Amino acid sequence: MTRRQLNKLLGSALCMTAMIFAQAHAKNHNSARNESLNLTDRFVMTGAPVRAFTLPMKQHTQASLRHSSHAASRKTVAGPPTSTDDVPAPLDGCQEIDVGNTYGAPTAPTGTLRCFQFITEPSNKITVYVADLPAGEQHDVHLFEVANDGTWNPLDSVLGIDSFKVTQAIRAKPTGILLLIDAQQAVGGATFQFQATTTSKFDGWEANDSLTRATHLTGNIYLRAYLDNANDFDYYSIAPPATQSSTSLTFTGSSRQVIERQGEDGTWISLANNRKYQIRVPAGDTIHIRVYSPLGDALPEDQYWIKTSDPLNRAGIDQYSSNENLSGLAPGLPRVAREIDVGVTVWDEAGNVPQGAGEHVTIEVYDSDGRKGTPTLLAQTDGLTNAQGSFAAKLDIGPCRGPGIEGPHRFNTYSVPAEYWDITYVPKAFVVAYTDNNRRIEWPGIVFFTHVCDERYRGYRP
């Protein structure tokens, strides 16, 4: 990796240090180490292994960092994996640490940094927590992957004066990881804490354990995810469609999970489980939310769902028919006797954009006289739309009931000789569909059909 590449990636005093140290390690790897390079001038060590703390670290909520009690949610790696062909040798001048342990170490003074290294197993999400950095000082935190040839590949960086930082990466193979804590503006000597964790069980939205690494989503969304360990935070930044002045937000999860939305003043506001909120979002703005377990007792099998939608969306019936064997003589279309197939698509308020997956749709079928009398409910069903914003169902409406029944009336075919049928029917039966957001009954959410009650064949006699 060249100096120019590193400068572009980091933009800090770490750049020169990383290049020199990587070059030194590459030479050492080829048994041609340049002894004139004094790494301790750049990597400040404690003179002894860093101290493992028994007290927990701090977490996003300023509560204590919890060690997971679920073995499946985190793997602790005390050394390299069985196969060492895929991982580099330890780097000189960089303290080795164990995944899962919490450590304390003194901060470095300005212009120097602390270096720690560890090995991960395949298909791991790596999360490093750094806490208790001195107020008003800037300690930038960087993660690097070290290749066998000594090349350093940057994975993540968190800059600034925050006293608590989270860095993350996902790697598909065993690899060596460097944690560098770079003192940009610091006195040095203050004790900070840090912990590296890994997990092999995580959802497809990771890594998103901090606001700077939030999963960015555009439009109205419906997602399913879970917290992969006791310390997991899931952050999302959602940009609703610009055509919406407000957005409906619903969270459905277990009692061990909490969802919060970031307010305009930067504070986090708790939202109730399984309740719909309408949030005003000016065009171009973003909704920031996070999910976590306050008590650290959430299990990976505790899935949760987040749904956003247009509060004024509407359902449109785009398919209604029956495959029953009828004479086809009763007036009106379509003709339905005992069951009807209905297809619905949910659109935005303007009727231009399908709303995607997860919209709850209700379909109801009625007999009516077409006037202001009370219609009779024949069948009802509900469900969630698919990724295309559609929902389809077959409803058993049964025999005719209630108002609007006509006949029997006699109808005949146009064949020669003609055949005759006596038919009883409801000419003003109808289907309605609506969403939870919008229960208005209007076109295209209402369509009429002919409900055939009875057909009796009369043969060739008029």
Tab-separated table of C-alpha atoms in Angstrom:
chain	number	residue	atom	x	y	z
A	1	MET	CA	0.000	0.000	0.000
A	2	THR	CA	1.416	3.369	-1.016
A	3	ARG	CA	1.735	6.480	1.113
A	4	ARG	CA	-0.740	8.251	-1.161
A	5	GLN	CA	-3.332	5.523	-0.699
A	6	LEU	CA	-2.976	5.591	3.075
A	7	ASN	CA	-3.178	9.375	3.199
A	8	LYS	CA	-6.371	9.260	1.194
A	9	LEU	CA	-7.875	6.610	3.468
A	10	LEU	CA	-6.964	8.046	6.852
A	11	GLY	CA	-5.970	11.674	6.514
A	12	SER	CA	-4.148	11.680	9.851
A	13	ALA	CA	-0.728	11.286	11.436
A	14	LEU	CA	-1.396	7.555	11.441
A	15	CYS	CA	-0.787	7.399	7.704
A	16	MET	CA	3.003	7.648	7.818
A	17	THR	CA	3.161	5.332	10.820
A	18	ALA	CA	1.043	2.665	9.135
A	19	MET	CA	3.145	2.703	5.964
A	20	ILE	CA	6.470	2.516	7.784
A	21	PHE	CA	5.279	-0.251	10.088
A	22	ALA	CA	3.755	-2.243	7.205
A	23	GLN	CA	6.982	-1.933	5.213
A	24	ALA	CA	9.018	-2.995	8.237
A	25	HIS	CA	6.852	-6.044	8.786
A	26	ALA	CA	7.066	-7.016	5.108
A	27	LYS	CA	10.859	-6.928	5.307
A	28	ASN	CA	10.798	-8.974	8.480
A	29	HIS	CA	8.473	-11.465	6.783
A	30	ASN	CA	11.166	-11.924	4.099
A	31	SER	CA	13.995	-12.231	6.661
A	32	ALA	CA	15.398	-8.872	5.648
A	33	ARG	CA	14.275	-6.647	8.475
A	34	ASN	CA	15.718	-3.166	8.603
A	35	GLU	CA	17.041	-2.879	12.159
A	36	SER	CA	17.318	0.905	11.867
A	37	LEU	CA	13.545	1.220	12.170
A	38	ASN	CA	12.779	1.862	15.836
A	39	LEU	CA	9.059	1.033	16.071
A	40	THR	CA	8.843	1.946	19.741
A	41	ASP	CA	9.305	5.570	18.727
A	42	ARG	CA	5.870	5.359	17.142
A	43	PHE	CA	4.039	2.565	18.984
A	44	VAL	CA	3.890	3.406	22.667
A	45	MET	CA	3.701	0.240	24.762
A	46	THR	CA	2.854	-0.113	28.440
A	47	GLY	CA	6.049	-2.044	29.206
A	48	ALA	CA	3.846	-4.979	30.251
A	49	PRO	CA	0.719	-6.707	28.914
A	50	VAL	CA	-2.375	-4.546	29.172
A	51	ARG	CA	-4.492	-5.251	32.216
A	52	ALA	CA	-7.681	-7.313	31.835
A	53	PHE	CA	-10.558	-5.651	33.696
A	54	THR	CA	-13.223	-7.523	35.603
A	55	LEU	CA	-15.437	-4.422	35.613
A	56	PRO	CA	-17.587	-3.908	32.499
A	57	MET	CA	-17.037	-1.147	29.973
A	58	LYS	CA	-19.536	1.548	29.035
A	59	GLN	CA	-21.970	1.135	26.177
A	60	HIS	CA	-23.999	3.430	23.903
A	61	THR	CA	-26.567	4.193	26.605
A	62	GLN	CA	-23.838	4.909	29.180
A	63	ALA	CA	-24.909	1.704	30.893
A	64	SER	CA	-22.319	-0.996	31.486
A	65	LEU	CA	-21.100	-3.146	28.632
A	66	ARG	CA	-22.531	-6.589	29.152
A	67	HIS	CA	-20.693	-9.833	28.460
A	68	SER	CA	-23.049	-12.170	26.624
A	69	SER	CA	-24.267	-15.161	28.596
A	70	HIS	CA	-25.154	-16.974	25.375
A	71	ALA	CA	-22.255	-19.025	24.070
A	72	ALA	CA	-23.653	-19.083	20.564
A	73	SER	CA	-23.753	-15.306	20.302
A	74	ARG	CA	-20.005	-14.721	20.644
A	75	LYS	CA	-16.872	-16.748	20.038
A	76	THR	CA	-13.876	-16.079	22.277
A	77	VAL	CA	-10.598	-16.665	20.480
A	78	ALA	CA	-7.606	-17.144	22.759
A	79	GLY	CA	-5.188	-17.704	19.885
A	80	PRO	CA	-4.980	-18.298	16.149
A	81	PRO	CA	-7.326	-20.836	14.513
A	82	THR	CA	-6.201	-24.381	13.813
A	83	SER	CA	-5.065	-23.545	10.284
A	84	THR	CA	-2.367	-20.860	10.380
A	85	ASP	CA	-1.854	-20.726	6.618
A	86	ASP	CA	-4.465	-18.003	6.199
A	87	VAL	CA	-3.363	-15.667	8.980
A	88	PRO	CA	-0.234	-13.527	9.342
A	89	ALA	CA	2.421	-13.906	11.995
A	90	PRO	CA	2.133	-11.540	14.983
A	91	LEU	CA	3.563	-8.065	14.371
A	92	ASP	CA	6.460	-6.857	16.465
A	93	GLY	CA	5.732	-3.888	18.710
A	94	CYS	CA	1.981	-4.538	18.856
A	95	GLN	CA	0.284	-6.023	21.945
A	96	GLU	CA	-1.634	-9.283	21.408
A	97	ILE	CA	-5.090	-9.444	23.008
A	98	ASP	CA	-7.839	-12.062	23.298
A	99	VAL	CA	-11.250	-11.618	21.730
A	100	GLY	CA	-13.977	-11.234	24.359
A	101	ASN	CA	-11.817	-9.900	27.179
A	102	THR	CA	-12.107	-6.334	28.436
A	103	TYR	CA	-8.808	-4.482	28.797
A	104	GLY	CA	-7.514	-1.257	30.261
A	105	ALA	CA	-4.471	0.676	29.071
A	106	PRO	CA	-3.025	4.210	29.307
A	107	THR	CA	-3.640	6.613	26.456
A	108	ALA	CA	-0.767	7.715	24.247
A	109	PRO	CA	0.445	11.334	24.023
A	110	THR	CA	-0.043	13.461	20.901
A	111	GLY	CA	1.704	12.115	17.786
A	112	THR	CA	1.902	8.511	19.024
A	113	LEU	CA	-0.538	5.625	19.227
A	114	ARG	CA	-1.394	2.366	20.912
A	115	CYS	CA	-1.383	-0.834	18.836
A	116	PHE	CA	-3.211	-4.075	19.666
A	117	GLN	CA	-3.681	-7.190	17.533
A	118	PHE	CA	-5.908	-10.256	17.520
A	119	ILE	CA	-7.036	-13.094	15.236
A	120	THR	CA	-10.589	-13.709	14.027
A	121	GLU	CA	-12.211	-16.878	12.747
A	122	PRO	CA	-14.048	-17.206	9.398
A	123	SER	CA	-17.344	-15.417	8.686
A	124	ASN	CA	-17.138	-13.152	11.714
A	125	LYS	CA	-18.580	-9.755	12.484
A	126	ILE	CA	-15.882	-7.874	14.368
A	127	THR	CA	-16.878	-5.158	16.821
A	128	VAL	CA	-14.406	-3.185	18.929
A	129	TYR	CA	-15.610	-0.951	21.763
A	130	VAL	CA	-13.314	1.781	23.100
A	131	ALA	CA	-14.499	3.639	26.213
A	132	ASP	CA	-13.391	6.209	28.790
A	133	LEU	CA	-11.176	8.218	26.446
A	134	PRO	CA	-10.341	11.544	28.140
A	135	ALA	CA	-12.812	14.362	27.570
A	136	GLY	CA	-11.624	17.037	25.182
A	137	GLU	CA	-8.868	14.877	23.713
A	138	GLN	CA	-8.913	13.377	20.231
A	139	HIS	CA	-8.032	9.698	19.979
A	140	ASP	CA	-8.900	8.279	16.535
A	141	VAL	CA	-9.636	4.559	16.396
A	142	HIS	CA	-8.718	2.462	13.341
A	143	LEU	CA	-9.129	-1.181	12.339
A	144	PHE	CA	-6.753	-2.785	9.828
A	145	GLU	CA	-6.612	-6.253	8.321
A	146	VAL	CA	-3.047	-7.584	7.949
A	147	ALA	CA	-2.345	-9.808	4.966
A	148	ASN	CA	0.331	-12.522	4.913
A	149	ASP	CA	2.614	-10.284	2.848
A	150	GLY	CA	2.439	-7.548	5.465
A	151	THR	CA	-0.023	-5.366	3.566
A	152	TRP	CA	-2.403	-3.356	5.736
A	153	ASN	CA	-5.992	-3.090	4.487
A	154	PRO	CA	-8.083	-0.409	6.253
A	155	LEU	CA	-11.438	-1.695	7.510
A	156	ASP	CA	-12.933	1.108	9.602
A	157	SER	CA	-12.048	4.397	11.275
A	158	VAL	CA	-13.824	6.557	13.844
A	159	LEU	CA	-12.419	10.057	14.332
A	160	GLY	CA	-13.203	12.847	16.778
A	161	ILE	CA	-13.275	13.684	20.482
A	162	ASP	CA	-16.050	11.299	21.603
A	163	SER	CA	-15.024	9.349	24.682
A	164	PHE	CA	-16.819	6.219	23.443
A	165	LYS	CA	-16.210	4.780	19.965
A	166	VAL	CA	-17.295	1.666	18.073
A	167	THR	CA	-15.480	0.236	15.046
A	168	GLN	CA	-16.706	-2.698	12.992
A	169	ALA	CA	-15.946	-4.963	10.053
A	170	ILE	CA	-17.085	-8.280	8.592
A	171	ARG	CA	-14.493	-10.721	7.323
A	172	ALA	CA	-15.145	-13.992	5.482
A	173	LYS	CA	-11.875	-15.714	6.358
A	174	PRO	CA	-9.478	-16.044	9.315
A	175	THR	CA	-7.443	-12.885	9.494
A	176	GLY	CA	-5.168	-10.788	11.663
A	177	ILE	CA	-6.690	-7.530	12.914
A	178	LEU	CA	-4.896	-4.434	14.170
A	179	LEU	CA	-6.591	-2.007	16.543
A	180	LEU	CA	-4.811	1.349	16.465
A	181	ILE	CA	-5.717	4.158	18.864
A	182	ASP	CA	-4.085	7.254	17.435
A	183	ALA	CA	-3.529	10.260	19.720
A	184	GLN	CA	-4.202	13.335	17.593
A	185	GLN	CA	-4.460	15.729	20.525
A	186	ALA	CA	-3.794	14.208	23.920
A	187	VAL	CA	-1.762	14.457	27.114
A	188	GLY	CA	-1.343	10.703	27.552
A	189	GLY	CA	-1.370	8.463	30.605
A	190	ALA	CA	-5.127	8.354	31.212
A	191	THR	CA	-6.668	4.899	31.480
A	192	PHE	CA	-9.157	3.863	28.810
A	193	GLN	CA	-10.940	0.553	28.294
A	194	PHE	CA	-11.511	-1.527	25.183
A	195	GLN	CA	-12.934	-4.860	24.094
A	196	ALA	CA	-12.911	-6.785	20.805
A	197	THR	CA	-15.849	-9.132	20.167
A	198	THR	CA	-16.744	-11.390	17.273
A	199	THR	CA	-19.858	-13.299	16.305
A	200	SER	CA	-20.569	-15.673	13.434
A	201	LYS	CA	-24.347	-15.324	13.670
A	202	PHE	CA	-25.579	-11.968	12.383
A	203	ASP	CA	-28.236	-10.668	10.011
A	204	GLY	CA	-27.714	-9.177	6.563
A	205	TRP	CA	-28.052	-5.583	7.792
A	206	GLU	CA	-24.801	-5.694	9.766
A	207	ALA	CA	-22.396	-4.173	10.521
A	208	ASN	CA	-24.458	-1.288	11.959
A	209	ASP	CA	-23.632	-1.015	15.656
A	210	SER	CA	-23.147	2.766	15.645
A	211	LEU	CA	-24.820	5.770	14.070
A	212	THR	CA	-21.811	6.367	11.833
A	213	ARG	CA	-22.254	2.830	10.466
A	214	ALA	CA	-26.056	2.926	10.266
A	215	THR	CA	-27.702	0.879	7.523
A	216	HIS	CA	-28.974	3.405	4.966
A	217	LEU	CA	-32.395	2.649	3.458
A	218	THR	CA	-34.337	4.605	0.858
A	219	GLY	CA	-38.101	4.707	0.384
A	220	ASN	CA	-40.666	2.874	2.464
A	221	ILE	CA	-39.194	-0.286	3.933
A	222	TYR	CA	-40.164	-3.509	5.668
A	223	LEU	CA	-37.225	-5.319	7.250
A	224	ARG	CA	-36.625	-8.246	9.561
A	225	ALA	CA	-33.526	-8.468	11.752
A	226	TYR	CA	-32.278	-9.549	15.196
A	227	LEU	CA	-29.739	-8.592	17.846
A	228	ASP	CA	-26.818	-10.990	17.524
A	229	ASN	CA	-25.411	-10.571	21.051
A	230	ALA	CA	-26.031	-8.868	24.374
A	231	ASN	CA	-24.152	-5.716	23.337
A	232	ASP	CA	-25.552	-5.421	19.816
A	233	PHE	CA	-27.028	-2.103	18.694
A	234	ASP	CA	-28.687	-1.908	15.278
A	235	TYR	CA	-28.793	1.584	13.727
A	236	TYR	CA	-30.817	2.498	10.628
A	237	SER	CA	-31.076	5.728	8.632
A	238	ILE	CA	-34.234	5.813	6.537
A	239	ALA	CA	-34.839	8.374	3.773
A	240	PRO	CA	-38.608	8.333	2.995
A	241	PRO	CA	-39.881	9.221	-0.495
A	242	ALA	CA	-39.688	12.954	-1.152
A	243	THR	CA	-43.388	12.964	-2.075
A	244	GLN	CA	-44.356	12.174	1.538
A	245	SER	CA	-44.706	14.934	4.121
A	246	SER	CA	-44.930	12.351	6.914
A	247	THR	CA	-44.148	8.684	7.445
A	248	SER	CA	-45.794	5.917	9.459
A	249	LEU	CA	-43.324	3.893	11.528
A	250	THR	CA	-44.112	0.607	13.289
A	251	PHE	CA	-41.778	-1.635	15.301
A	252	THR	CA	-42.715	-5.194	16.219
A	253	GLY	CA	-40.321	-7.103	18.474
A	254	SER	CA	-39.936	-8.981	21.745
A	255	SER	CA	-40.198	-7.517	25.235
A	256	ARG	CA	-36.400	-7.807	25.472
A	257	GLN	CA	-35.894	-5.294	22.650
A	258	VAL	CA	-36.300	-1.509	22.542
A	259	ILE	CA	-36.539	0.855	19.574
A	260	GLU	CA	-35.616	4.535	19.788
A	261	ARG	CA	-35.836	7.398	17.304
A	262	GLN	CA	-33.423	10.308	17.288
A	263	GLY	CA	-35.179	13.620	17.889
A	264	GLU	CA	-34.329	16.970	16.324
A	265	ASP	CA	-32.185	17.866	19.356
A	266	GLY	CA	-30.144	14.663	19.031
A	267	THR	CA	-31.694	12.857	22.005
A	268	TRP	CA	-33.118	9.362	21.619
A	269	ILE	CA	-36.869	8.889	22.113
A	270	SER	CA	-38.311	5.481	23.065
A	271	LEU	CA	-41.140	4.126	20.922
A	272	ALA	CA	-43.693	1.539	22.008
A	273	ASN	CA	-43.693	-1.978	20.630
A	274	ASN	CA	-46.343	-2.781	17.996
A	275	ARG	CA	-47.661	0.771	17.804
A	276	LYS	CA	-47.868	2.945	14.708
A	277	TYR	CA	-46.259	6.395	14.850
A	278	GLN	CA	-46.743	9.173	12.323
A	279	ILE	CA	-43.535	11.177	11.942
A	280	ARG	CA	-43.314	14.432	10.013
A	281	VAL	CA	-40.294	14.290	7.736
A	282	PRO	CA	-39.482	17.268	5.484
A	283	ALA	CA	-38.401	16.345	1.964
A	284	GLY	CA	-34.770	15.252	1.945
A	285	ASP	CA	-34.598	14.538	5.686
A	286	THR	CA	-33.747	11.203	7.265
A	287	ILE	CA	-35.223	9.189	10.140
A	288	HIS	CA	-32.558	7.758	12.474
A	289	ILE	CA	-33.584	4.785	14.632
A	290	ARG	CA	-31.821	2.155	16.714
A	291	VAL	CA	-32.744	-1.171	18.323
A	292	TYR	CA	-31.025	-2.708	21.341
A	293	SER	CA	-31.611	-4.779	24.474
A	294	PRO	CA	-31.532	-2.614	27.646
A	295	LEU	CA	-30.922	-5.576	29.934
A	296	GLY	CA	-28.708	-7.485	27.506
A	297	ASP	CA	-31.071	-10.479	27.549
A	298	ALA	CA	-32.219	-10.491	23.917
A	299	LEU	CA	-31.692	-13.777	22.077
A	300	PRO	CA	-30.752	-14.135	18.388
A	301	GLU	CA	-34.054	-15.933	17.833
A	302	ASP	CA	-35.863	-12.777	19.017
A	303	GLN	CA	-36.525	-11.323	15.586
A	304	TYR	CA	-37.947	-7.863	15.081
A	305	TRP	CA	-39.662	-6.059	12.215
A	306	ILE	CA	-39.548	-2.397	11.193
A	307	LYS	CA	-42.105	-1.001	8.755
A	308	THR	CA	-42.431	2.469	7.268
A	309	SER	CA	-45.165	3.577	4.878
A	310	ASP	CA	-47.116	6.488	3.448
A	311	PRO	CA	-49.803	7.402	6.037
A	312	LEU	CA	-52.168	8.222	3.156
A	313	ASN	CA	-51.501	5.129	1.051
A	314	ARG	CA	-54.448	3.302	-0.448
A	315	ALA	CA	-55.382	-0.125	-1.710
A	316	GLY	CA	-56.445	-0.655	-5.295
A	317	ILE	CA	-58.217	-3.799	-6.507
A	318	ASP	CA	-56.628	-4.797	-9.792
A	319	GLN	CA	-57.989	-8.321	-10.202
A	320	TYR	CA	-61.297	-9.977	-9.259
A	321	SER	CA	-62.721	-13.037	-10.989
A	322	SER	CA	-64.039	-16.559	-10.641
A	323	ASN	CA	-63.309	-19.784	-12.509
A	324	GLU	CA	-66.657	-21.361	-11.649
A	325	ASN	CA	-68.693	-23.115	-14.340
A	326	LEU	CA	-71.664	-20.756	-14.839
A	327	SER	CA	-74.063	-20.167	-17.718
A	328	GLY	CA	-72.725	-16.679	-18.303
A	329	LEU	CA	-76.254	-15.304	-18.789
A	330	ALA	CA	-76.750	-13.244	-15.622
A	331	PRO	CA	-76.223	-9.522	-16.314
A	332	GLY	CA	-73.053	-7.801	-15.134
A	333	LEU	CA	-69.388	-8.751	-14.926
A	334	PRO	CA	-67.737	-10.585	-13.441
A	335	ARG	CA	-70.180	-13.305	-12.413
A	336	VAL	CA	-69.391	-15.112	-9.168
A	337	ALA	CA	-71.305	-17.871	-7.409
A	338	ARG	CA	-69.477	-19.191	-4.367
A	339	GLU	CA	-65.824	-18.038	-4.461
A	340	ILE	CA	-63.937	-15.051	-5.805
A	341	ASP	CA	-60.239	-14.427	-6.463
A	342	VAL	CA	-59.136	-10.919	-5.497
A	343	GLY	CA	-55.788	-9.191	-6.148
A	344	VAL	CA	-54.832	-5.911	-4.443
A	345	THR	CA	-51.908	-3.505	-4.812
A	346	VAL	CA	-51.118	-0.820	-2.235
A	347	TRP	CA	-50.086	2.549	-3.703
A	348	ASP	CA	-48.846	5.842	-2.332
A	349	GLU	CA	-51.307	8.702	-1.885
A	350	ALA	CA	-50.889	9.812	-5.499
A	351	GLY	CA	-51.474	6.294	-6.799
A	352	ASN	CA	-48.133	6.212	-8.611
A	353	VAL	CA	-45.709	4.161	-6.495
A	354	PRO	CA	-46.356	0.654	-5.068
A	355	GLN	CA	-45.680	0.591	-1.329
A	356	GLY	CA	-43.630	-2.593	-1.186
A	357	ALA	CA	-43.695	-5.421	1.336
A	358	GLY	CA	-45.400	-5.561	4.712
A	359	GLU	CA	-48.503	-3.422	4.174
A	360	HIS	CA	-51.482	-4.893	6.006
A	361	VAL	CA	-54.462	-5.218	3.641
A	362	THR	CA	-58.058	-6.157	4.482
A	363	ILE	CA	-60.480	-7.486	1.830
A	364	GLU	CA	-64.240	-7.693	2.414
A	365	VAL	CA	-67.062	-8.957	0.155
A	366	TYR	CA	-70.696	-7.803	0.493
A	367	ASP	CA	-74.170	-8.358	-0.914
A	368	SER	CA	-76.051	-5.062	-1.304
A	369	ASP	CA	-79.012	-3.443	-3.044
A	370	GLY	CA	-76.822	-0.663	-4.434
A	371	ARG	CA	-78.622	1.968	-2.366
A	372	LYS	CA	-78.164	3.269	1.171
A	373	GLY	CA	-79.332	0.103	2.876
A	374	THR	CA	-76.938	-1.820	5.094
A	375	PRO	CA	-74.930	-4.348	3.033
A	376	THR	CA	-74.415	-7.913	4.261
A	377	LEU	CA	-70.831	-9.108	4.839
A	378	LEU	CA	-70.194	-12.390	3.022
A	379	ALA	CA	-66.474	-12.964	3.580
A	380	GLN	CA	-63.386	-11.234	4.915
A	381	THR	CA	-59.645	-11.876	4.867
A	382	ASP	CA	-56.417	-9.978	5.419
A	383	GLY	CA	-52.681	-10.297	4.851
A	384	LEU	CA	-49.413	-8.541	4.102
A	385	THR	CA	-48.241	-7.326	0.719
A	386	ASN	CA	-45.217	-8.856	-1.012
A	387	ALA	CA	-42.145	-7.016	-2.286
A	388	GLN	CA	-44.171	-5.684	-5.233
A	389	GLY	CA	-46.806	-4.238	-2.901
A	390	SER	CA	-49.397	-6.863	-3.859
A	391	PHE	CA	-51.638	-9.235	-1.938
A	392	ALA	CA	-53.963	-11.883	-3.398
A	393	ALA	CA	-56.565	-14.151	-1.804
A	394	LYS	CA	-59.411	-16.518	-2.647
A	395	LEU	CA	-62.579	-15.818	-0.622
A	396	ASP	CA	-65.436	-18.250	-0.070
A	397	ILE	CA	-68.499	-16.001	-0.238
A	398	GLY	CA	-71.145	-18.754	-0.046
A	399	PRO	CA	-74.824	-18.345	-1.061
A	400	CYS	CA	-76.602	-15.011	-1.426
A	401	ARG	CA	-77.636	-13.281	1.783
A	402	GLY	CA	-79.128	-9.947	2.657
A	403	PRO	CA	-80.456	-7.204	0.382
A	404	GLY	CA	-80.395	-6.834	-3.387
A	405	ILE	CA	-81.519	-10.324	-4.502
A	406	GLU	CA	-83.391	-10.323	-7.819
A	407	GLY	CA	-85.254	-13.128	-9.612
A	408	PRO	CA	-85.569	-15.739	-10.546
A	409	HIS	CA	-85.467	-14.195	-14.040
A	410	ARG	CA	-85.448	-16.227	-17.217
A	411	PHE	CA	-82.567	-15.845	-19.656
A	412	ASN	CA	-81.784	-17.630	-22.875
A	413	THR	CA	-78.800	-18.364	-25.063
A	414	TYR	CA	-78.500	-17.094	-28.645
A	415	SER	CA	-78.148	-20.568	-30.049
A	416	VAL	CA	-80.755	-22.137	-32.326
A	417	PRO	CA	-82.733	-23.561	-30.772
A	418	ALA	CA	-82.275	-21.358	-27.678
A	419	GLU	CA	-81.683	-22.833	-24.214
A	420	TYR	CA	-83.317	-21.273	-21.158
A	421	TRP	CA	-82.207	-20.689	-17.575
A	422	ASP	CA	-83.939	-19.333	-14.484
A	423	ILE	CA	-81.360	-17.288	-12.548
A	424	THR	CA	-81.459	-15.566	-9.158
A	425	TYR	CA	-78.679	-13.050	-8.512
A	426	VAL	CA	-77.484	-9.916	-6.705
A	427	PRO	CA	-76.438	-7.355	-9.353
A	428	LYS	CA	-74.808	-4.938	-6.886
A	429	ALA	CA	-72.527	-7.186	-4.823
A	430	PHE	CA	-69.142	-5.590	-4.219
A	431	VAL	CA	-65.571	-6.092	-2.971
A	432	VAL	CA	-63.659	-3.510	-0.908
A	433	ALA	CA	-59.978	-3.392	0.065
A	434	TYR	CA	-58.242	-1.014	2.434
A	435	THR	CA	-55.054	-0.577	4.450
A	436	ASP	CA	-54.600	0.174	8.137
A	437	ASN	CA	-53.463	3.677	7.183
A	438	ASN	CA	-56.439	4.468	4.970
A	439	ARG	CA	-59.897	2.959	5.443
A	440	ARG	CA	-61.614	5.186	2.909
A	441	ILE	CA	-63.906	3.164	0.650
A	442	GLU	CA	-63.468	4.669	-2.800
A	443	TRP	CA	-62.313	3.632	-6.236
A	444	PRO	CA	-60.045	1.793	-6.957
A	445	GLY	CA	-60.572	0.170	-3.569
A	446	ILE	CA	-64.162	-0.848	-4.384
A	447	VAL	CA	-65.469	-2.870	-7.346
A	448	PHE	CA	-68.885	-4.374	-8.128
A	449	PHE	CA	-69.750	-7.836	-9.430
A	450	THR	CA	-72.800	-10.043	-9.971
A	451	HIS	CA	-73.345	-12.597	-7.214
A	452	VAL	CA	-75.113	-15.562	-8.808
A	453	CYS	CA	-77.383	-17.141	-6.190
A	454	ASP	CA	-78.956	-19.942	-8.216
A	455	GLU	CA	-79.135	-21.143	-11.838
A	456	ARG	CA	-81.788	-23.656	-12.991
A	457	TYR	CA	-81.631	-25.116	-16.470
A	458	ARG	CA	-85.021	-25.122	-18.269
A	459	GLY	CA	-83.968	-26.815	-21.494
A	460	TYR	CA	-85.487	-25.557	-24.765
A	461	ARG	CA	-88.828	-24.379	-23.328
A	462	PRO	CA	-89.333	-20.603	-23.021
